[in-house]
Structures are given as C-alpha cells and as structure tokens.
PDB file of C-alpha atoms in Angstrom:
ATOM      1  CA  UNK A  12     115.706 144.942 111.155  1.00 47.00           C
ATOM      2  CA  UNK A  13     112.588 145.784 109.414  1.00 50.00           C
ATOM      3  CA  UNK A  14     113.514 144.708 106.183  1.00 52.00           C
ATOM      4  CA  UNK A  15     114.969 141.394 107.434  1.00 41.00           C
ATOM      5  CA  UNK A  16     111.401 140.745 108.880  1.00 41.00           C
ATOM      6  CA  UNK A  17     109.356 141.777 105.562  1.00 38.00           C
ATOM      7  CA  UNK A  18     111.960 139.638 103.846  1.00 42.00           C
ATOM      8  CA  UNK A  19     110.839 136.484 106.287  1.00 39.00           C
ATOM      9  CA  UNK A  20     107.086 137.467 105.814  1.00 41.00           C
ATOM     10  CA  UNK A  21     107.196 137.578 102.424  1.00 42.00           C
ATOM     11  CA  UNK A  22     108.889 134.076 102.263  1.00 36.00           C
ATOM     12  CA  UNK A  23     106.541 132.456 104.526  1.00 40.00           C
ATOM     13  CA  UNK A  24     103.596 133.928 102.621  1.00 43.00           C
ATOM     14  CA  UNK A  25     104.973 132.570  99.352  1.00 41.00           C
ATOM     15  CA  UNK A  26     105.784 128.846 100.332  1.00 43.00           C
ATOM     16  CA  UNK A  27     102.499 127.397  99.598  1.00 58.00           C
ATOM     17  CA  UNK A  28     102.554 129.392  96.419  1.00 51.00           C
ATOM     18  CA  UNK A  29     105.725 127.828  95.230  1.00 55.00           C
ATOM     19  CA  UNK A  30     104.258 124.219  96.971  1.00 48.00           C
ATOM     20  CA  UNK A  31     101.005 124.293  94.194  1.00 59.00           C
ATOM     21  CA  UNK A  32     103.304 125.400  91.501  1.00 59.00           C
ATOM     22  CA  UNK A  33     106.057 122.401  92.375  1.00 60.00           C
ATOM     23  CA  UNK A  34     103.171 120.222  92.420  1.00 60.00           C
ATOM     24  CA  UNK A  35     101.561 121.443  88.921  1.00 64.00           C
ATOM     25  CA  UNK A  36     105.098 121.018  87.713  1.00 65.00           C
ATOM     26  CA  UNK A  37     105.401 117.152  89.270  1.00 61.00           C
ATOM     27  CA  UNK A  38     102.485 116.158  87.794  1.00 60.00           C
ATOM     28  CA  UNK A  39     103.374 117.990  84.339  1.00 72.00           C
ATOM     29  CA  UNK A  40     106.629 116.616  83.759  1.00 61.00           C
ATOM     30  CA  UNK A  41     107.930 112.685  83.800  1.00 75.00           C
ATOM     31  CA  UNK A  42     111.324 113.807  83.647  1.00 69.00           C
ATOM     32  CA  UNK A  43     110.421 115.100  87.678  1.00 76.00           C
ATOM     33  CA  UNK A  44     109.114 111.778  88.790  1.00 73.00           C
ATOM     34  CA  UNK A  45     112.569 110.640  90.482  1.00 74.00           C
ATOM     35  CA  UNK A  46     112.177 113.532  92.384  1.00 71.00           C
ATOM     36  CA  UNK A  47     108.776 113.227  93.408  1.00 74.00           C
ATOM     37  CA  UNK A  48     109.409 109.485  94.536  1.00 74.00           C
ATOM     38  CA  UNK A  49     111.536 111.034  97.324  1.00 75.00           C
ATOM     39  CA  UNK A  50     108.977 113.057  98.453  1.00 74.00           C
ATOM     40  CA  UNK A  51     106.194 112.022 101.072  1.00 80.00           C
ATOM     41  CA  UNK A  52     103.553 110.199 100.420  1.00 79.00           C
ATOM     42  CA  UNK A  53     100.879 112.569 100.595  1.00 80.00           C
ATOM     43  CA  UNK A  54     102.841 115.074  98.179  1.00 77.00           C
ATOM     44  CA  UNK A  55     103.074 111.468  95.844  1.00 80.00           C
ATOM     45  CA  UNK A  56      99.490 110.918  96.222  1.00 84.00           C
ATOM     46  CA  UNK A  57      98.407 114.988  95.331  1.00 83.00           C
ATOM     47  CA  UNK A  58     100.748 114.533  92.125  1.00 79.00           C
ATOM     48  CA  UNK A  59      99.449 111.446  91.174  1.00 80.00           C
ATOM     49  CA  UNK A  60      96.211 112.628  91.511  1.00 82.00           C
ATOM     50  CA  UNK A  61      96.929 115.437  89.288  1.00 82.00           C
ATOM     51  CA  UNK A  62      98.900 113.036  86.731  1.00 84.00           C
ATOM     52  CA  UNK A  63      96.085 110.773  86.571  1.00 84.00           C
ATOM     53  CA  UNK A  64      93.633 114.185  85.834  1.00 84.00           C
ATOM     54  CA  UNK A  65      96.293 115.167  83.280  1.00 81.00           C
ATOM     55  CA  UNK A  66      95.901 111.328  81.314  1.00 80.00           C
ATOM     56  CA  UNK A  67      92.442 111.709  80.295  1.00 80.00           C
ATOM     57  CA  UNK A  68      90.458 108.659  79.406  1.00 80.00           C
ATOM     58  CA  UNK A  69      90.338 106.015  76.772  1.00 76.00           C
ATOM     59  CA  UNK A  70      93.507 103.872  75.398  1.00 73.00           C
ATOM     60  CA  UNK A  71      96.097 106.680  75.065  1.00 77.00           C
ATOM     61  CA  UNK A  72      95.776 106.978  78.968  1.00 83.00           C
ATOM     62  CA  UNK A  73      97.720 104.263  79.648  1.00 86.00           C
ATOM     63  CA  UNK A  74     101.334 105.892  79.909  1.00 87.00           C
ATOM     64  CA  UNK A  75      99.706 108.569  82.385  1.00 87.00           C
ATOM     65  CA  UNK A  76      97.688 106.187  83.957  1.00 89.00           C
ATOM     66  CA  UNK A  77     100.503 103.663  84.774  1.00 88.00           C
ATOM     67  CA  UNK A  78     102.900 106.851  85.654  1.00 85.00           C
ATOM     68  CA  UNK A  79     100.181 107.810  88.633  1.00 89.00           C
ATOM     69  CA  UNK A  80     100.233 103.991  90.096  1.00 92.00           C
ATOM     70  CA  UNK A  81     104.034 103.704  90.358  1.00 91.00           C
ATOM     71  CA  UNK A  82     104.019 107.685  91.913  1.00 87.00           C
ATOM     72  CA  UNK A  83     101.135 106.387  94.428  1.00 90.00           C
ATOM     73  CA  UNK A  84     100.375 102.330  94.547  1.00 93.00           C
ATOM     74  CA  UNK A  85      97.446 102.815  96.184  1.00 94.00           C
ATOM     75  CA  UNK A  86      95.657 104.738  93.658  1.00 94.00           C
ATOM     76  CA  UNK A  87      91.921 103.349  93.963  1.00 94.00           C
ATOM     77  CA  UNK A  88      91.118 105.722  90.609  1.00 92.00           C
ATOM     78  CA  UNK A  89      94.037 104.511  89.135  1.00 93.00           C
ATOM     79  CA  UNK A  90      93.704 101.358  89.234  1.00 95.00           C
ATOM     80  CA  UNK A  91      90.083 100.963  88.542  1.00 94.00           C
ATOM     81  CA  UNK A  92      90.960 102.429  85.374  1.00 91.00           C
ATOM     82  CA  UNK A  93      93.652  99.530  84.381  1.00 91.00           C
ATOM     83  CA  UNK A  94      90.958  96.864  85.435  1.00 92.00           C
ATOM     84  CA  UNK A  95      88.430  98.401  82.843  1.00 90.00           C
ATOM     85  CA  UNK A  96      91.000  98.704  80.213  1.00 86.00           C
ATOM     86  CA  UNK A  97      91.891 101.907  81.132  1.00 81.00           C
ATOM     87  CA  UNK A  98      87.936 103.227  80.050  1.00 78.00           C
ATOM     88  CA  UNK A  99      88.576 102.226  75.993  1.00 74.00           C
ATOM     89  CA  UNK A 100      85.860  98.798  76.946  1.00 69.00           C
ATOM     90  CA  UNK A 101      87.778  96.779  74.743  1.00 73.00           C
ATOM     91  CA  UNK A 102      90.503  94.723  77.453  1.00 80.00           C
ATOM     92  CA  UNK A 103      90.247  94.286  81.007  1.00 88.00           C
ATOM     93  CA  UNK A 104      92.790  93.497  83.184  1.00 92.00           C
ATOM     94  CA  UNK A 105      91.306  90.613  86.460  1.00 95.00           C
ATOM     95  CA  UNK A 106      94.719  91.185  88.265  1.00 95.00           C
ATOM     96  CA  UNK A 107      93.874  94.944  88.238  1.00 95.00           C
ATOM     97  CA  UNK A 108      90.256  94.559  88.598  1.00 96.00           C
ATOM     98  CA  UNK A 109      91.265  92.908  92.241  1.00 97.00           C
ATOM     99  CA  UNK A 110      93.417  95.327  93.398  1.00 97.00           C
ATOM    100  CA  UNK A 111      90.711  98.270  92.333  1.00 97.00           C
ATOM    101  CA  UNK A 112      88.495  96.145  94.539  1.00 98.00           C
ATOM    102  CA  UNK A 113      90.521  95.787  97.550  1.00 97.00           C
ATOM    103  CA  UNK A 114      91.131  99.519  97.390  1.00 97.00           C
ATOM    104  CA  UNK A 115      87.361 100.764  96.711  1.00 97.00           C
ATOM    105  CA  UNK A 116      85.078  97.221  96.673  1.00 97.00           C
ATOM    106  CA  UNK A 117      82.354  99.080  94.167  1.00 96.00           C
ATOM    107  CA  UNK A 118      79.887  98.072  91.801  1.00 97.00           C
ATOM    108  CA  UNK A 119      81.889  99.566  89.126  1.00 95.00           C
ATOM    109  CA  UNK A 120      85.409  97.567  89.913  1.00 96.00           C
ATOM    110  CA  UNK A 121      83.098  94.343  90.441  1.00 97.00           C
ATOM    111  CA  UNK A 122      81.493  94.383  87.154  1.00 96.00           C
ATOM    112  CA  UNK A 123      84.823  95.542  85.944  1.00 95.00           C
ATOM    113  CA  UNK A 124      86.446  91.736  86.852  1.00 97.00           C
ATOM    114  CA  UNK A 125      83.046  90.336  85.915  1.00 97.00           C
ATOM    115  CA  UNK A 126      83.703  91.483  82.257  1.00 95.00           C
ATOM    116  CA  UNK A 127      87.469  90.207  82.404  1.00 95.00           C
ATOM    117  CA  UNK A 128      86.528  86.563  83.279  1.00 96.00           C
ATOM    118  CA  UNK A 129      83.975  86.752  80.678  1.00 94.00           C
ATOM    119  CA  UNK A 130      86.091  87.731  78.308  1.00 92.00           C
ATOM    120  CA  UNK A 131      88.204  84.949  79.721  1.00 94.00           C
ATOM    121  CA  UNK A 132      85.621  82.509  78.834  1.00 95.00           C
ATOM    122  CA  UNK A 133      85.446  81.752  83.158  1.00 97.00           C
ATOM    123  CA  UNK A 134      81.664  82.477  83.334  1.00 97.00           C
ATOM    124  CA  UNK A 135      80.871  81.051  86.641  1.00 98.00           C
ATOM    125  CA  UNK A 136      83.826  83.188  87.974  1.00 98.00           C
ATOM    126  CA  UNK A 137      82.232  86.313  86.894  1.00 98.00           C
ATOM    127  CA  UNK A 138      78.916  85.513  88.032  1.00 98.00           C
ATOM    128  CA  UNK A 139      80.371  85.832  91.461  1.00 98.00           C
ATOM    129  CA  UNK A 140      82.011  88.836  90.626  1.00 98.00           C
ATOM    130  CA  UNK A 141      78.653  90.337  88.896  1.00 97.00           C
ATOM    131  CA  UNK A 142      76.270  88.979  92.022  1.00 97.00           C
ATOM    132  CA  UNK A 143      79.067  90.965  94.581  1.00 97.00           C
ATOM    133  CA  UNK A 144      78.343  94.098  91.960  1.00 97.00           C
ATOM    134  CA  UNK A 145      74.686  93.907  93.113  1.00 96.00           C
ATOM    135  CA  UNK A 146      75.352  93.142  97.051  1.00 94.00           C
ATOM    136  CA  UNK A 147      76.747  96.482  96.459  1.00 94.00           C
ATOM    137  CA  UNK A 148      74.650  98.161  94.325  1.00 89.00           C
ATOM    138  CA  UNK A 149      70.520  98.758  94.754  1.00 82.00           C
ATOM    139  CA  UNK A 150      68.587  98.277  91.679  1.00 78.00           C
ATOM    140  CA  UNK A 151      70.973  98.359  89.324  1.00 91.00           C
ATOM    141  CA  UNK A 152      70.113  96.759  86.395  1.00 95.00           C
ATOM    142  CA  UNK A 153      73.394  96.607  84.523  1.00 95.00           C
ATOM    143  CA  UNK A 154      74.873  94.231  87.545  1.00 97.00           C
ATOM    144  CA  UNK A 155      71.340  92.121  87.297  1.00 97.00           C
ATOM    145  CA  UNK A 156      72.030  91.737  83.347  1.00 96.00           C
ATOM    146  CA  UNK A 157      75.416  91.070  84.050  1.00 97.00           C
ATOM    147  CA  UNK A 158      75.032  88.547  86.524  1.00 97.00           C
ATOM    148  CA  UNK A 159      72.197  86.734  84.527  1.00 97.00           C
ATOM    149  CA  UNK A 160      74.104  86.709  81.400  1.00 97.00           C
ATOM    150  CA  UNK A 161      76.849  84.944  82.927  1.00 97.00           C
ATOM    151  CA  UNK A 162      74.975  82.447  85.187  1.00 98.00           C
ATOM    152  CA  UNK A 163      73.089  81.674  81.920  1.00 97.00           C
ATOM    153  CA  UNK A 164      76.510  80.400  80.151  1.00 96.00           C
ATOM    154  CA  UNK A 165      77.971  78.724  83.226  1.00 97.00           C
ATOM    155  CA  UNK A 166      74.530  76.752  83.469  1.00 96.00           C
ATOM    156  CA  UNK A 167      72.921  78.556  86.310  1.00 97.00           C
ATOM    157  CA  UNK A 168      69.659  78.896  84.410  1.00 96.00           C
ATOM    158  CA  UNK A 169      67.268  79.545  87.091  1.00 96.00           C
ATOM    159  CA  UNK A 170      69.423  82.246  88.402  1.00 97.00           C
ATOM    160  CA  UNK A 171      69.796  83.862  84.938  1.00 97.00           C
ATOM    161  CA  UNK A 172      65.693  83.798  84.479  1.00 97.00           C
ATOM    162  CA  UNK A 173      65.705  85.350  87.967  1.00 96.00           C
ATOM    163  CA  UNK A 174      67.956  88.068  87.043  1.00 96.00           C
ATOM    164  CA  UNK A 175      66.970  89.081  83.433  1.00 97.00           C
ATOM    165  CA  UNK A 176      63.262  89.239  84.725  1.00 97.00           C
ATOM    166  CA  UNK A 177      64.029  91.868  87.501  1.00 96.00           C
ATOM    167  CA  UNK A 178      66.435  94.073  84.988  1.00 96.00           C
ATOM    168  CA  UNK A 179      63.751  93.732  82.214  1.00 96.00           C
ATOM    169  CA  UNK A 180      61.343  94.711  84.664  1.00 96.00           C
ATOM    170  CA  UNK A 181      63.596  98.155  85.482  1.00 95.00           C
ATOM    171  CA  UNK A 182      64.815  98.678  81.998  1.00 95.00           C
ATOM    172  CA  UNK A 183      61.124  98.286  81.124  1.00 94.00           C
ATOM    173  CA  UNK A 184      60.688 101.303  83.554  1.00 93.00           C
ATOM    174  CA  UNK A 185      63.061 103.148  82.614  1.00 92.00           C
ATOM    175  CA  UNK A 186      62.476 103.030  78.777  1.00 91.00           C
ATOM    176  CA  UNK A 187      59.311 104.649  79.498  1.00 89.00           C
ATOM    177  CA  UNK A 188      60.593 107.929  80.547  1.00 88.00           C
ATOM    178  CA  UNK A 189      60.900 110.609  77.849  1.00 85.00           C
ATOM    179  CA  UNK A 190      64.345 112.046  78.783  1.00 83.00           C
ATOM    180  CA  UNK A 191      66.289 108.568  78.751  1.00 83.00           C
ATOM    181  CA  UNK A 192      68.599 108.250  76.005  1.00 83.00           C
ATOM    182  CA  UNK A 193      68.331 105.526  73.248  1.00 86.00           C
ATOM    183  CA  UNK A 194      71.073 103.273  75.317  1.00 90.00           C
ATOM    184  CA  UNK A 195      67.985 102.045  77.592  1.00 93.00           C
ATOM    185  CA  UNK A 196      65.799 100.888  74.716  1.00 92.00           C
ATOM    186  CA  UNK A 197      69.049  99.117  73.649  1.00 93.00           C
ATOM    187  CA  UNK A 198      69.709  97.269  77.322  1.00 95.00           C
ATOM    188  CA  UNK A 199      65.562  96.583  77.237  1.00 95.00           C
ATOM    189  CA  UNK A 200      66.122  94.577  74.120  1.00 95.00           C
ATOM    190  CA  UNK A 201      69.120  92.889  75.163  1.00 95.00           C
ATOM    191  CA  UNK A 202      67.195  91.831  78.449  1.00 96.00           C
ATOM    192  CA  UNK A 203      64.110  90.310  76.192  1.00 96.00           C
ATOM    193  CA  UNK A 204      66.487  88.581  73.788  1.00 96.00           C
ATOM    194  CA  UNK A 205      68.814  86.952  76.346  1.00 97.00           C
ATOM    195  CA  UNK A 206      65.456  85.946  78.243  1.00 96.00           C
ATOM    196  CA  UNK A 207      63.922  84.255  76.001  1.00 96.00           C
ATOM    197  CA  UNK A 208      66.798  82.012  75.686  1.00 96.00           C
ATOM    198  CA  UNK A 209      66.753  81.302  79.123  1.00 97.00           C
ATOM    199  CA  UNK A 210      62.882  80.571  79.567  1.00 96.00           C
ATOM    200  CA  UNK A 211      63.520  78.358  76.436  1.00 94.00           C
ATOM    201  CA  UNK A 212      66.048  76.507  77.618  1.00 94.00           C
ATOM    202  CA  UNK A 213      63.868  75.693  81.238  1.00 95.00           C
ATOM    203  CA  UNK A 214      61.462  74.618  79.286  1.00 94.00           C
ATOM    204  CA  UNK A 215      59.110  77.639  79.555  1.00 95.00           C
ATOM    205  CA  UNK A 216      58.061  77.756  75.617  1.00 92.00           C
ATOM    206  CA  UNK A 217      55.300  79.795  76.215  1.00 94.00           C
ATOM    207  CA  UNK A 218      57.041  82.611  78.277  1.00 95.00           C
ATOM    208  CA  UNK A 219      59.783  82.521  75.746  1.00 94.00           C
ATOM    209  CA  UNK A 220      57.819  83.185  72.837  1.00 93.00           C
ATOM    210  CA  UNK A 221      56.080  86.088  74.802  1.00 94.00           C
ATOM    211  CA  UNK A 222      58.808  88.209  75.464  1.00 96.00           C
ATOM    212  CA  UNK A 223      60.752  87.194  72.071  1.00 94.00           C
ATOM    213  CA  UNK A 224      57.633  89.096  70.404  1.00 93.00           C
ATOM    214  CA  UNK A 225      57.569  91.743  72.823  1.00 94.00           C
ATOM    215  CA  UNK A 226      61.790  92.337  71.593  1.00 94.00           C
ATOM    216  CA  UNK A 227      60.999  92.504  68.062  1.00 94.00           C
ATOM    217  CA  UNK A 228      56.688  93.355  67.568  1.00 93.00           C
ATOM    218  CA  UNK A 229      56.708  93.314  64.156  1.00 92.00           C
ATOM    219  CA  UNK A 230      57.932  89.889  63.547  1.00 92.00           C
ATOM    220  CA  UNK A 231      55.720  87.418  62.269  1.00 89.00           C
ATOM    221  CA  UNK A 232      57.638  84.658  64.409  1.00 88.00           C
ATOM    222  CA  UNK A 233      60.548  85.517  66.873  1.00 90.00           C
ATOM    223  CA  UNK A 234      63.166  83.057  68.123  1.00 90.00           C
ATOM    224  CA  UNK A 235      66.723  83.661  69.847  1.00 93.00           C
ATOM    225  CA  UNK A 236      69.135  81.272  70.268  1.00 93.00           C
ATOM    226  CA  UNK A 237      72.526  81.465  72.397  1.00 93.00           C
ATOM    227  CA  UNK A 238      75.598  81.803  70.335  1.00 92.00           C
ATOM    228  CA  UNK A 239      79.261  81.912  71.182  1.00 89.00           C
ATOM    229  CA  UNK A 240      79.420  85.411  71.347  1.00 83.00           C
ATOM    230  CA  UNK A 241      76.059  86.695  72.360  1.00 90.00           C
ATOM    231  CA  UNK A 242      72.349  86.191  71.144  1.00 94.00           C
ATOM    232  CA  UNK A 243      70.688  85.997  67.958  1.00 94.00           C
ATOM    233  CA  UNK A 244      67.502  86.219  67.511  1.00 93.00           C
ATOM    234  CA  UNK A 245      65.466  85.469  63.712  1.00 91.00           C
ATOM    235  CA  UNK A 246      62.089  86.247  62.623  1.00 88.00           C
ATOM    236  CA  UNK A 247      61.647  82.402  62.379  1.00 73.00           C
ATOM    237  CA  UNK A 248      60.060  79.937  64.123  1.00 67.00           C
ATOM    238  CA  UNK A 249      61.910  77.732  65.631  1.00 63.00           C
ATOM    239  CA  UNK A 250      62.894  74.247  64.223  1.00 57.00           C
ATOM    240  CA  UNK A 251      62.282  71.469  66.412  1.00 52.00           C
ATOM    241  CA  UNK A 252      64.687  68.675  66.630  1.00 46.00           C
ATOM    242  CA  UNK A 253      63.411  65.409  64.845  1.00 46.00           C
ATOM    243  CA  UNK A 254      62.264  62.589  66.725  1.00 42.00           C
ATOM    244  CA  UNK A 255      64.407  59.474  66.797  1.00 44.00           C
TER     245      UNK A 255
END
C-alpha cells in the first residue's frame, strides 16, 4: 500500500511541474496552438502572454504578436502593440489603436490612434484622440505636442498656441537637467519651431520671432513655415507678400 501512496504523492507533487513546462512548450511551439485553443481561457491567456514575451519588439514581431491575439482576443499588450505598428513607429493601425483603447484607455494607446489619423491626413480626428491622451495623462508633454501639432493643421490655432506653450514650457524644464538624454533638446526644438508657426499665423509677429531665435540662437534671422510634412524653419527673414 505504501508504494501505491508514494506513487500518488509523487504525481500530485509533479502536476504543476509538468503544467509550467506544457505551458513553456504552448507558447514555444505554433504547431501546439490547436491544442491550446481547447484549453481554458486563463491557460490561453498565460500562453499568450508568454508568446507575446517570446515575439520581441519591432517589425519582425508581427507573426508572434498576431499568434498571441488569436490564442487570447483580449490581449490589452497585444494589441497596443498592432495599433503602434507593432513598436517599429513606422505604420499604425486606428482599428487596432481602438480596440487597445477599449481594453486599457491609456495615454500610450491614445496617442497611438492620434498618430494613425495623422498619418491618415484626419487631423482634427487625432486631436481628439491626442487631447483624451492628456485627460489621461498629467504633464505630459509628448500628448501636449501632439495635440497642438494636430489642432494646428486642422485649424484649431488657438488651441495649438495653448498647447505648444505649456510643452515648451516643460521641455524647457526638462532640457535643463544634466542627466536627460539629447531626445529632450530635440522635442524643445520641435516645440519652438512648430510655435512660431502658430504665433505667426495668429498674428503674433513679435512672439514668433522670439521663440524662432530662441530655436536656432545663432541665426542672424529665423523663420519657420508649415510644410506638408512638418516644419521648416530658414535663417531668413521672412518675405512678405506684396501689396495689391
């Protein structure tokens, strides 16, 4: 009888040994996922997890990150990576963005379908989308520049001013600390540049000028002009239009 009941303990002490190991294996091996589809969902969810861990980052993440939404749908991670082009920057995805955000309504999945309407050319769309990212955010700068830069092509000028002023303001801040990396110096001059645009263009000439020289100090003259893709900025004055 003895043996019969060491046999039993040992079993029961080695089921959740063999339950990790099935799982590492799940999450290792495509060729397991029809299995895994009939399991429960919370066993679906742990592999996914795992999967999704497994894919790493950037554009070859794709395959693993699509494998770990069709083992678990509801995947917040998972998704939030599709909606920001699976973290290469280069294409978002708004129908993923929106299901990222009605799994986990962040910052980062709001400025995530902010970016895909602006690529999309639907600025006044993403404005929304960027002025939810800071309803949900405090401070953050990236959501203020965001939002700004978007209300500034959709023609919500005053609300661009608003917002550039407030994230040049932090970025100004933050710039000044030793131990921030160059990126901040980069985001400062991006806040300048697209401002002065936007005080030109409410008829602020003055302002405009001021923080176009405080972008690029040694210019003799400084002036930045919208284009289709971004800003550019000349060390120029600039050319009035002529009178008719």
């Amino acid at each position: 009888m003895r043996p019969v009941l060491w046999g039993l303990l040992g079993f029961v002490a080695c089921l959740p040994l063999a339950f990790v190991l099935m799982i590492i294996a799940a999450a290792r091996y495509p060729a397991m996922d029809a299995f895994t589809l009939n399991l429960p969902a919370s066993v679906r969810t742990a592999v996914a997890e795992l999967a999704l861990r497994n894919a790493g980052y950037g554009k070859d993440s794709a395959k693993g990150t699509d494998r770990a939404i069709k083992l678990d749908p509801e995947s917040a991670d998972a998704w939030s990576r599709r909606c920001h082009g699976y973290f290469d920057n280069t294409k978002y995805d708004q129908a993923a963005c929106r299901r990222a955000i009605a799994l986990d309504p962040s910052t980062w999945n709001y400025n995530g379908l902010g970016t895909a309407q602006e690529q999309a050319k639907d600025y006044c769309a993403a404005e929304d989308a960027y002025t939810s990212a800071i309803r949900t955010s405090s401070n953050d700068a990236t959501s203020l520049r965001n939002m700004a830069r978007a209300a500034l092509r959709c023609g919500h000028v005053g609300a661009s001013v608003a917002g550039f002023e407030v994230a040049e303001s932090l970025d100004a801040k933050s710039a000044e600390d030793p131990e921030e990396d160059d990126d901040i110096k980069i985001d400062l001059l991006s806040d300048r540049e697209y401002l002065a645009v936007a005080y030109d263009k409410t008829n602020q000439s003055a302002k405009a000028t001021a923080v176009c020289n405080k972008a690029h100090p040694d210019w003799k003259a400084c002036n930045c002009e919208l284009t289709d893709a971004a800003v550019k900025c000349s060390n120029a004055p600039a050319i009035s239009a002529p009178r008719k």
